[in-house]
XYZ file of C-alpha atoms in Angstrom:
188
model
C -8.690 37.018 16.876
C -10.404 37.819 13.567
C -11.623 41.229 14.817
C -8.244 42.043 16.302
C -6.380 41.049 13.102
C -8.925 42.987 11.011
C -8.224 46.088 13.121
C -4.553 45.756 12.356
C -5.169 45.201 8.614
C -3.974 41.624 8.832
C -5.700 38.746 7.103
C -6.008 35.855 9.502
C -6.336 32.331 8.243
C -6.943 29.542 10.635
C -5.449 26.211 9.501
C -6.740 22.880 10.671
C -3.582 21.177 11.917
C -5.150 17.692 11.782
C -6.176 18.259 8.174
C -2.685 19.546 7.239
C -1.119 16.377 8.755
C -3.621 14.214 6.805
C -2.663 16.056 3.583
C 1.039 15.629 4.380
C 0.672 11.884 4.967
C -1.168 11.521 1.560
C 1.813 13.350 -0.109
C 4.278 11.001 1.665
C 2.280 7.916 0.465
C 2.246 9.344 -3.040
C 6.054 9.748 -2.853
C 6.398 6.092 -1.710
C 4.255 4.903 -4.559
C 6.219 6.933 -7.051
C 9.457 5.479 -5.803
C 8.022 1.960 -5.986
C 6.765 2.443 -9.480
C 10.469 2.992 -10.620
C 11.187 -0.565 -9.675
C 8.758 -1.930 -12.244
C 10.181 -2.672 -15.621
C 8.545 -3.855 -18.908
C 7.882 -7.589 -18.765
C 7.530 -7.682 -14.977
C 4.702 -9.519 -13.292
C 3.789 -7.542 -10.147
C 1.550 -8.502 -7.295
C -0.132 -5.537 -5.677
C -1.732 -5.815 -2.233
C -4.719 -3.712 -1.103
C -4.286 -0.378 0.657
C -4.077 3.370 0.167
C -0.409 3.427 -0.765
C -0.770 0.481 -3.188
C -3.660 2.204 -4.889
C -1.399 5.221 -5.396
C 1.134 2.780 -6.855
C -1.440 1.587 -9.339
C -2.004 5.179 -10.417
C 1.752 5.556 -10.885
C 1.911 2.502 -13.047
C -0.738 3.637 -15.565
C 1.989 4.946 -17.821
C 3.696 1.507 -17.916
C 3.462 -0.797 -20.902
C 3.956 -4.502 -21.123
C 3.554 -5.393 -17.443
C 1.207 -7.840 -15.764
C -0.515 -6.846 -12.465
C -2.009 -9.436 -10.185
C -4.180 -8.027 -7.380
C -6.940 -8.775 -4.852
C -7.790 -5.067 -4.425
C -10.778 -3.560 -6.138
C -9.285 -0.073 -5.987
C -6.164 -1.264 -7.851
C -8.337 -3.009 -10.461
C -10.416 0.095 -10.845
C -7.331 2.264 -11.510
C -5.831 -0.117 -14.041
C -8.802 -1.658 -15.756
C -8.715 0.903 -18.658
C -5.017 0.407 -19.367
C -4.877 -1.959 -22.437
C -1.098 -2.171 -22.206
C -1.267 -3.672 -18.742
C -2.468 -7.271 -18.300
C -4.631 -7.252 -15.162
C -5.300 -10.469 -13.218
C -7.836 -10.602 -10.368
C -7.312 -13.221 -7.726
C -11.054 -13.612 -7.255
C -12.427 -14.397 -3.834
C -14.865 -13.182 -1.207
C -15.251 -9.389 -1.007
C -14.271 -7.881 2.321
C -16.295 -4.692 2.247
C -14.254 -2.815 4.925
C -11.019 -2.945 2.863
C -12.495 -3.570 -0.547
C -10.179 -6.537 -1.023
C -10.856 -10.158 -2.104
C -10.064 -12.757 0.494
C -10.689 -16.309 1.375
C -9.810 -19.760 0.074
C -10.535 -18.878 -3.578
C -7.979 -16.057 -3.408
C -5.431 -18.213 -1.606
C -5.839 -21.029 -4.164
C -5.381 -18.679 -7.089
C -2.137 -17.296 -5.502
C -0.782 -20.772 -5.176
C -0.989 -21.048 -9.004
C 0.571 -17.773 -9.765
C 4.135 -16.424 -9.649
C 5.150 -12.758 -9.525
C 8.496 -11.021 -9.895
C 7.666 -8.491 -7.243
C 5.113 -8.121 -4.493
C 4.144 -4.651 -3.268
C 2.889 -5.361 0.196
C 1.017 -3.105 2.654
C 0.553 -3.865 6.386
C -0.742 -1.967 9.408
C 2.213 -2.709 11.689
C 5.961 -3.179 11.413
C 8.142 -3.895 14.448
C 11.469 -5.592 15.135
C 9.909 -8.081 17.628
C 6.697 -8.957 15.818
C 7.651 -8.345 12.255
C 4.895 -7.496 9.733
C 1.406 -7.474 11.187
C -2.183 -6.715 10.161
C -5.533 -6.250 11.686
C -7.634 -8.825 9.785
C -7.161 -12.576 9.771
C -8.603 -13.212 6.307
C -6.406 -10.520 4.800
C -3.341 -11.908 6.687
C -3.849 -15.318 5.020
C -3.906 -13.638 1.629
C -0.830 -11.552 2.354
C 1.003 -14.723 3.359
C -0.027 -16.406 0.114
C 1.167 -13.347 -1.751
C 4.589 -13.525 -0.031
C 4.858 -17.234 -1.082
C 3.951 -16.309 -4.730
C 6.571 -13.611 -5.065
C 10.244 -13.780 -5.903
C 10.873 -10.347 -4.228
C 8.821 -8.769 -1.370
C 8.770 -4.969 -1.288
C 7.127 -3.400 1.690
C 5.461 -0.007 1.184
C 4.928 1.599 4.575
C 4.857 5.236 5.691
C 6.457 6.184 9.008
C 3.210 5.734 10.992
C 3.337 1.975 10.388
C 6.673 1.434 12.185
C 6.995 0.526 15.844
C 3.354 -0.670 15.621
C 2.044 -4.183 16.194
C -1.347 -5.178 14.871
C -3.353 -8.221 15.913
C -1.965 -10.930 13.610
C 1.553 -11.535 12.402
C 1.907 -11.675 8.624
C 5.598 -12.584 8.493
C 8.925 -11.910 10.105
C 10.954 -9.022 8.778
C 13.388 -11.427 7.152
C 10.717 -12.047 4.441
C 11.119 -8.503 3.258
C 13.669 -7.833 0.436
C 13.176 -4.055 0.201
C 11.361 -1.349 2.227
C 10.150 1.894 0.706
C 9.141 4.445 3.295
C 9.110 8.256 3.785
C 11.649 10.603 5.309
C 9.731 11.006 8.586
C 10.873 7.620 9.770
C 13.223 8.109 12.722
C 16.782 6.703 12.202
C 16.222 4.245 15.084
């Protein structure tokens, strides 16, 4: 194809479709994070779960002043740790290397003692029948504790998470107050 195109004086560029889709999904997650950041107001106490989209949310919050962020995600802490105008609270706990989140009884006990205005939650599956679900039991227990600690639960999920069921149920859909997703989600 390159030789044929060259013979016609055409520049041929081969695009990796899988890489383009991956890049598009990152852009969609950034858009979700940007939209979520608009819900955070000065004085808010926000609880941020671990995950790629929630890490992007942390990046979008770096311009905020006068908020408190509670998190169990090392990536979120890393993004916000140099922001003196943001009070940053770590839940503590046992490090789960695969997700770089803190889990276990220490995390759950800390969350029992804390209250947040908003929880920005990430899961691996969302379905009408099974509700919110996730792949790891230790992380599910923390997500459940986060839901109990929050006045408002805001689900951040791109279209690939819907109509999926992971191993463990986190909560029914009725626990979610708002959903922020991308435009690729089918109307159904």
